[in-house]
Short mmCIF file of C-alpha atoms and ligand atoms in Angstrom, two decimals:
data_model
loop_
_atom_site.label_atom_id
_atom_site.label_comp_id
_atom_site.label_asym_id
_atom_site.label_seq_id
_atom_site.Cartn_x
_atom_site.Cartn_y
_atom_site.Cartn_z
CA MET A 1108 -3.54 -3.38 -32.70
CA LYS A 1109 -3.88 -0.49 -32.02
CA ILE A 1110 -1.16 0.64 -29.51
CA ILE A 1111 -3.24 3.65 -27.24
CA SER A 1112 -0.93 5.63 -24.92
CA ASP A 1113 -4.23 8.03 -24.23
CA ILE A 1114 -7.01 6.72 -21.76
CA GLN A 1115 -9.24 9.02 -23.96
CA GLU A 1116 -8.67 7.53 -26.78
CA LEU A 1117 -8.68 4.19 -25.36
CA ARG A 1118 -12.59 5.24 -24.39
CA ASP A 1119 -13.51 6.60 -27.54
CA HIS A 1120 -12.18 3.30 -29.25
CA LEU A 1121 -14.04 0.75 -27.01
CA ARG A 1122 -17.43 2.48 -26.99
CA GLY A 1123 -20.12 0.80 -27.72
CA GLN A 1124 -18.19 -2.36 -27.08
CA ASN A 1125 -19.83 -4.44 -23.98
CA ARG A 1126 -18.16 -8.01 -24.53
CA ALA A 1127 -14.43 -6.47 -24.36
CA SER A 1128 -12.10 -9.65 -22.33
CA PHE A 1129 -8.55 -7.46 -20.58
CA VAL A 1130 -5.04 -8.69 -19.67
CA PRO A 1131 -3.13 -6.36 -18.03
CA THR A 1132 0.83 -7.34 -17.84
CA MET A 1133 2.94 -5.32 -17.54
CA GLY A 1134 4.99 -6.32 -20.03
CA ASN A 1135 8.37 -9.05 -20.82
CA LEU A 1136 5.43 -11.38 -22.21
CA HIS A 1137 6.31 -14.60 -22.45
CA GLU A 1138 4.50 -17.94 -23.32
CA GLY A 1139 2.45 -17.99 -20.22
CA HIS A 1140 0.71 -13.83 -20.76
CA LEU A 1141 0.68 -15.26 -24.32
CA SER A 1142 -2.13 -18.26 -23.17
CA LEU A 1143 -4.07 -15.76 -20.67
CA MET A 1144 -4.86 -13.58 -24.67
CA ARG A 1145 -5.79 -16.44 -25.64
CA LEU A 1146 -8.33 -17.57 -22.48
CA ALA A 1147 -9.19 -13.77 -22.84
CA ARG A 1148 -10.04 -13.99 -26.02
CA GLN A 1149 -12.16 -17.27 -24.80
CA HIS A 1150 -14.17 -15.25 -23.01
CA GLY A 1151 -14.67 -11.67 -24.75
CA ASP A 1152 -14.04 -10.09 -28.05
CA PRO A 1153 -12.75 -7.77 -28.54
CA VAL A 1154 -9.42 -8.28 -26.69
CA VAL A 1155 -7.44 -5.44 -24.90
CA ALA A 1156 -4.39 -6.23 -23.66
CA SER A 1157 -2.05 -3.85 -21.37
CA ILE A 1158 1.34 -2.69 -20.03
CA PHE A 1159 2.34 -0.67 -17.55
CA VAL A 1160 4.78 -1.22 -14.80
CA ASN A 1161 3.53 -0.23 -11.55
CA ARG A 1162 5.69 1.90 -9.77
CA LEU A 1163 2.89 1.67 -6.46
CA GLN A 1164 3.74 -1.34 -6.69
CA PHE A 1165 7.46 -2.06 -5.84
CA GLY A 1166 8.31 -1.75 -2.87
CA PRO A 1167 12.12 0.20 -1.73
CA GLY A 1168 15.12 -1.37 -2.78
CA GLU A 1169 13.13 -3.58 -5.50
CA ASP A 1170 13.70 -3.67 -9.46
CA PHE A 1171 11.21 -1.14 -11.00
CA ASP A 1172 14.06 0.14 -12.14
CA SER A 1173 15.76 -2.88 -13.91
CA TYR A 1174 11.96 -4.52 -14.02
CA PRO A 1175 13.05 -5.85 -17.77
CA ARG A 1176 10.77 -3.65 -20.80
CA THR A 1177 10.75 -5.42 -23.82
CA MET A 1178 7.57 -2.90 -25.95
CA GLN A 1179 8.40 -3.91 -29.51
CA ALA A 1180 9.27 -7.33 -28.88
CA ASP A 1181 5.69 -7.53 -27.09
CA ILE A 1182 4.02 -5.90 -29.31
CA ASP A 1183 5.16 -8.69 -32.00
CA LYS A 1184 4.07 -10.88 -30.38
CA LEU A 1185 0.63 -9.19 -29.31
CA GLU A 1186 0.19 -9.28 -32.82
CA LYS A 1187 0.73 -12.14 -33.39
CA GLU A 1188 -2.31 -13.20 -31.52
CA GLY A 1189 -4.47 -11.19 -33.01
CA VAL A 1190 -5.07 -8.90 -28.97
CA TYR A 1191 -6.44 -5.98 -30.59
CA ILE A 1192 -5.93 -3.05 -28.40
CA LEU A 1193 -2.98 -2.54 -26.41
CA PHE A 1194 -3.13 -0.10 -23.63
CA ALA A 1195 0.88 1.35 -22.92
CA PRO A 1196 -0.12 4.11 -21.01
CA THR A 1197 2.89 6.46 -19.54
CA GLU A 1198 3.12 6.79 -15.70
CA ARG A 1199 2.23 10.49 -16.73
CA GLU A 1200 -0.82 9.74 -18.45
CA LEU A 1201 -2.33 7.14 -15.48
CA TYR A 1202 -0.28 8.74 -12.82
CA PRO A 1203 -1.10 12.45 -13.65
CA GLN A 1204 -0.62 13.60 -10.33
CA PRO A 1205 0.25 10.90 -7.29
CA GLN A 1206 -2.27 8.96 -6.87
CA GLU A 1207 -3.33 10.07 -3.15
CA TYR A 1208 -6.64 7.38 -3.93
CA ARG A 1209 -5.77 4.03 -2.91
CA VAL A 1210 -6.92 0.57 -2.16
CA ASP A 1211 -6.18 -1.10 0.53
CA PRO A 1212 -6.75 -5.03 0.59
CA PRO A 1213 -8.36 -6.05 3.78
CA GLN A 1214 -5.01 -6.93 6.49
CA GLN A 1215 -5.67 -11.01 6.58
CA LEU A 1216 -5.15 -11.04 2.98
CA GLY A 1217 -3.09 -8.36 2.07
CA ASP A 1218 -0.57 -8.86 4.86
CA ILE A 1219 -0.01 -12.36 4.66
CA LEU A 1220 2.85 -13.97 2.24
CA GLU A 1221 3.34 -11.89 0.34
CA GLY A 1222 1.90 -8.75 1.79
CA GLU A 1223 4.02 -9.60 4.66
CA PHE A 1224 7.45 -9.94 2.37
CA ARG A 1225 6.56 -6.00 -0.33
CA PRO A 1226 4.50 -4.68 2.25
CA GLY A 1227 2.26 -2.41 0.31
CA PHE A 1228 2.90 -4.29 -2.55
CA PHE A 1229 -1.12 -5.90 -3.07
CA LYS A 1230 -2.09 -2.27 -2.23
CA GLY A 1231 0.03 -0.72 -5.64
CA VAL A 1232 -1.75 -3.81 -7.42
CA CYS A 1233 -4.93 -3.09 -6.42
CA THR A 1234 -4.09 0.32 -7.13
CA VAL A 1235 -3.55 0.13 -10.06
CA VAL A 1236 -5.85 -2.61 -11.48
CA LEU A 1237 -8.80 -0.69 -10.22
CA LYS A 1238 -7.40 2.28 -11.73
CA LEU A 1239 -7.05 -0.38 -15.55
CA LEU A 1240 -10.41 -2.02 -14.83
CA SER A 1241 -12.06 1.61 -15.05
CA CYS A 1242 -9.86 2.52 -18.18
CA VAL A 1243 -10.83 -0.70 -20.01
CA GLN A 1244 -14.08 -1.48 -18.61
CA PRO A 1245 -13.89 -4.31 -19.56
CA LYS A 1246 -17.01 -7.63 -19.47
CA VAL A 1247 -13.82 -10.53 -18.31
CA ALA A 1248 -10.65 -9.75 -16.54
CA VAL A 1249 -7.31 -13.02 -16.78
CA PHE A 1250 -5.67 -13.76 -14.08
CA GLY A 1251 -2.53 -16.17 -13.51
CA LYS A 1252 -2.53 -18.36 -11.13
CA LYS A 1253 0.71 -18.26 -10.34
CA ASP A 1254 0.36 -14.99 -7.95
CA TYR A 1255 -2.38 -17.02 -6.31
CA GLN A 1256 -2.51 -14.63 -3.78
CA GLN A 1257 -3.05 -11.63 -6.12
CA LEU A 1258 -5.38 -13.63 -7.83
CA MET A 1259 -7.86 -14.15 -4.70
CA ILE A 1260 -7.04 -10.11 -3.82
CA ILE A 1261 -8.46 -8.93 -7.66
CA ARG A 1262 -11.18 -11.26 -6.92
CA GLN A 1263 -12.59 -10.56 -3.68
CA MET A 1264 -12.28 -6.59 -4.48
CA ALA A 1265 -14.13 -7.15 -7.46
CA ARG A 1266 -16.94 -8.76 -5.77
CA GLN A 1267 -16.59 -5.77 -3.09
CA PHE A 1268 -17.15 -3.17 -5.06
CA ALA A 1269 -19.12 -4.94 -6.52
CA LEU A 1270 -16.55 -4.28 -10.37
CA PRO A 1271 -19.01 -5.50 -13.70
CA VAL A 1272 -16.35 -7.42 -14.11
CA ASP A 1273 -16.04 -11.30 -14.24
CA ILE A 1274 -12.82 -12.26 -13.04
CA ILE A 1275 -10.91 -15.93 -14.46
CA PRO A 1276 -7.86 -17.70 -13.94
CA GLY A 1277 -5.33 -18.79 -16.12
CA GLU A 1278 -3.46 -21.92 -15.33
CA THR A 1279 0.14 -21.32 -15.11
CA ILE A 1280 2.54 -21.99 -17.73
CA ARG A 1281 6.02 -23.95 -17.31
CA ALA A 1282 8.35 -24.99 -18.50
CA GLU A 1283 9.76 -28.45 -19.82
CA ASP A 1284 11.88 -28.61 -16.60
CA GLY A 1285 8.00 -26.80 -14.50
CA LEU A 1286 9.85 -23.75 -13.55
CA ALA A 1287 6.64 -21.60 -13.38
CA LEU A 1288 7.09 -18.77 -16.50
CA SER A 1289 8.26 -15.32 -14.76
CA SER A 1290 9.47 -12.46 -16.51
CA ARG A 1291 12.12 -11.49 -13.65
CA ASN A 1292 13.32 -15.88 -14.71
CA SER A 1293 15.19 -13.23 -17.39
CA TYR A 1294 18.28 -12.62 -13.69
CA LEU A 1295 18.66 -15.98 -13.52
CA SER A 1296 22.73 -17.27 -14.42
CA ILE A 1297 23.02 -20.98 -15.68
CA GLU A 1298 23.66 -21.97 -13.21
CA GLU A 1299 20.15 -20.88 -10.78
CA ARG A 1300 18.31 -21.87 -14.19
CA THR A 1301 19.61 -25.35 -13.51
CA GLU A 1302 18.34 -24.87 -9.95
CA ALA A 1303 15.58 -23.28 -10.66
CA PRO A 1304 13.14 -25.90 -10.86
CA HIS A 1305 13.37 -28.14 -7.99
CA LEU A 1306 11.16 -24.94 -5.87
CA GLN A 1307 8.53 -26.97 -7.92
CA ARG A 1308 9.85 -30.27 -7.08
CA LEU A 1309 9.59 -29.21 -3.63
CA LEU A 1310 6.09 -28.13 -3.91
CA ASN A 1311 5.21 -31.79 -5.14
CA GLU A 1312 7.30 -33.63 -2.45
CA VAL A 1313 5.47 -31.33 0.08
CA ARG A 1314 2.30 -32.24 -1.46
CA ASN A 1315 2.29 -36.07 -1.44
CA GLN A 1316 4.10 -35.74 2.41
CA VAL A 1317 0.71 -33.96 2.95
CA LEU A 1318 -1.59 -36.85 0.68
CA GLU A 1319 0.40 -39.87 2.24
CA LEU A 1320 -0.75 -38.02 5.67
CA GLY A 1321 -2.96 -41.01 7.20
CA ASP A 1322 -3.95 -37.79 9.64
CA ARG A 1323 -4.20 -34.58 8.36
CA ASN A 1324 -3.52 -31.72 11.52
CA MET A 1325 -1.78 -28.10 12.41
CA ALA A 1326 1.12 -29.82 13.74
CA ALA A 1327 1.98 -31.92 10.82
CA LEU A 1328 1.34 -29.99 7.85
CA ALA A 1329 4.13 -27.15 10.45
CA ALA A 1330 6.42 -29.99 10.68
CA ILE A 1331 6.19 -30.32 6.66
CA GLU A 1332 7.08 -26.94 6.22
CA LYS A 1333 9.30 -26.24 8.98
CA ARG A 1334 11.02 -29.39 6.58
CA ALA A 1335 10.78 -28.08 3.10
CA VAL A 1336 11.89 -24.67 3.76
CA ALA A 1337 15.13 -26.75 5.83
CA GLN A 1338 15.78 -28.47 2.08
CA LEU A 1339 15.58 -25.41 -0.30
CA ALA A 1340 18.01 -23.18 2.91
CA GLN A 1341 20.27 -26.07 2.31
CA ARG A 1342 20.78 -26.43 -1.49
CA GLY A 1343 21.57 -22.64 -1.24
CA TRP A 1344 17.93 -20.80 -1.38
CA GLN A 1345 16.97 -17.98 0.83
CA PRO A 1346 13.39 -19.26 1.81
CA ASP A 1347 10.49 -16.83 3.12
CA TYR A 1348 8.29 -18.24 3.04
CA ILE A 1349 6.45 -21.66 2.13
CA ALA A 1350 3.30 -22.52 3.54
CA ILE A 1351 0.13 -25.21 3.64
CA ARG A 1352 -2.26 -22.51 3.67
CA GLN A 1353 -6.58 -23.36 3.10
CA GLN A 1354 -7.18 -22.62 -1.09
CA SER A 1355 -9.69 -20.71 -0.15
CA ASP A 1356 -9.07 -17.33 2.20
CA LEU A 1357 -5.16 -18.56 2.19
CA VAL A 1358 -5.16 -18.93 6.14
CA PRO A 1359 -3.41 -21.68 7.84
CA SER A 1360 -6.39 -24.43 8.55
CA HIS A 1361 -7.64 -25.61 11.60
CA ASP A 1362 -7.50 -29.76 12.34
CA GLU A 1363 -11.61 -30.22 12.19
CA ALA A 1364 -11.32 -28.09 9.05
CA LEU A 1365 -8.34 -29.84 7.96
CA ARG A 1366 -10.37 -34.06 9.10
CA ALA A 1367 -12.85 -32.90 6.75
CA GLY A 1368 -10.70 -32.09 3.68
CA GLU A 1369 -10.72 -28.62 3.42
CA PRO A 1370 -8.99 -27.65 -0.16
CA LEU A 1371 -5.54 -26.44 0.02
CA VAL A 1372 -2.57 -25.43 -1.87
CA ILE A 1373 0.64 -24.59 -0.96
CA LEU A 1374 2.81 -21.06 -1.31
CA THR A 1375 6.07 -20.43 -1.44
CA ALA A 1376 8.20 -17.31 -2.20
CA ALA A 1377 11.94 -17.78 -2.53
CA LYS A 1378 15.20 -15.99 -3.63
CA LEU A 1379 18.07 -17.80 -5.93
CA GLY A 1380 20.73 -15.24 -5.60
CA GLN A 1381 19.46 -11.85 -6.19
CA THR A 1382 16.92 -13.46 -8.08
CA ARG A 1383 12.81 -14.09 -5.86
CA LEU A 1384 11.02 -16.50 -7.12
CA ILE A 1385 7.17 -17.56 -6.37
CA ASP A 1386 5.76 -20.92 -7.27
CA ASN A 1387 2.53 -22.57 -5.48
CA LEU A 1388 0.69 -25.91 -5.73
CA GLU A 1389 -3.34 -27.47 -5.40
CA ILE A 1390 -3.69 -29.62 -2.69
O1 PAF B 2585 1.08 -9.53 -12.57
C1 PAF B 2585 1.51 -8.56 -12.51
O2 PAF B 2585 1.65 -8.64 -13.62
C2 PAF B 2585 0.67 -7.04 -12.27
O3 PAF B 2585 0.33 -7.35 -11.45
C3 PAF B 2585 -0.97 -6.95 -12.52
C4 PAF B 2585 -1.72 -7.46 -12.73
C5 PAF B 2585 -0.24 -6.86 -13.98
C6 PAF B 2585 -0.64 -4.74 -12.32
O4 PAF B 2585 0.44 -4.06 -11.83
#
């Protein structure tokens, strides 16, 4: 595997390749990331991965400084997956000047759910993803469904800017007890790690409650959300949201659409101790 930190060198290496597939990451790779590498391989060749902890998507007081950086272990894993190039730019290389041009996703998608609790997060994500796509110029790029809203926002960005790239979704990979794999799981204490799978159990309960509803309507869904939030709080979590939304645009669905069978997704974010976990489940 070639490890490249320089944009020009990356372009020289990829010159003439028009089927490259790309998986951007912030490192601290786990089985979830590696499944995205395998998916990338099915959709293009060569596979390019990136590791860059993007300061622009962290808010004040968030974990930019303490975000786990495990470069050598990551390199070993990517080599085993047969990744052709690891693009690992320094901040100086990717942001040689203050990044004043930013990509601002539309409020109705970028300022809800994660965007409400992490203001500016998606602006930071879109800006770095656009820049990384411009460096790598892949035919396809793979993003995990664990970050459901991120995937949707990046897909819309690619569409609205007519970027010549297909955005491919990768399924969420879970530990045996159901906890969605995430680099931030390493922050959990032993007791918190035992409690953490409850988030996915709760999503399943919420899904069952929605499926069992005789009449799907906004009030009934709101009542289910409220009960789920209370249940999490009672177990010692600090829930940001548990939201049942339309899969198509992540806004709450109206009674008519609900009765017509609008596809829904449950999204959640909650803090357990100091660790903020997110997860989702399509209905
Ligand atoms: O999902 C992530 O790891 C990051 O948000 C991404 C897409 C690599 C952008 O920094």
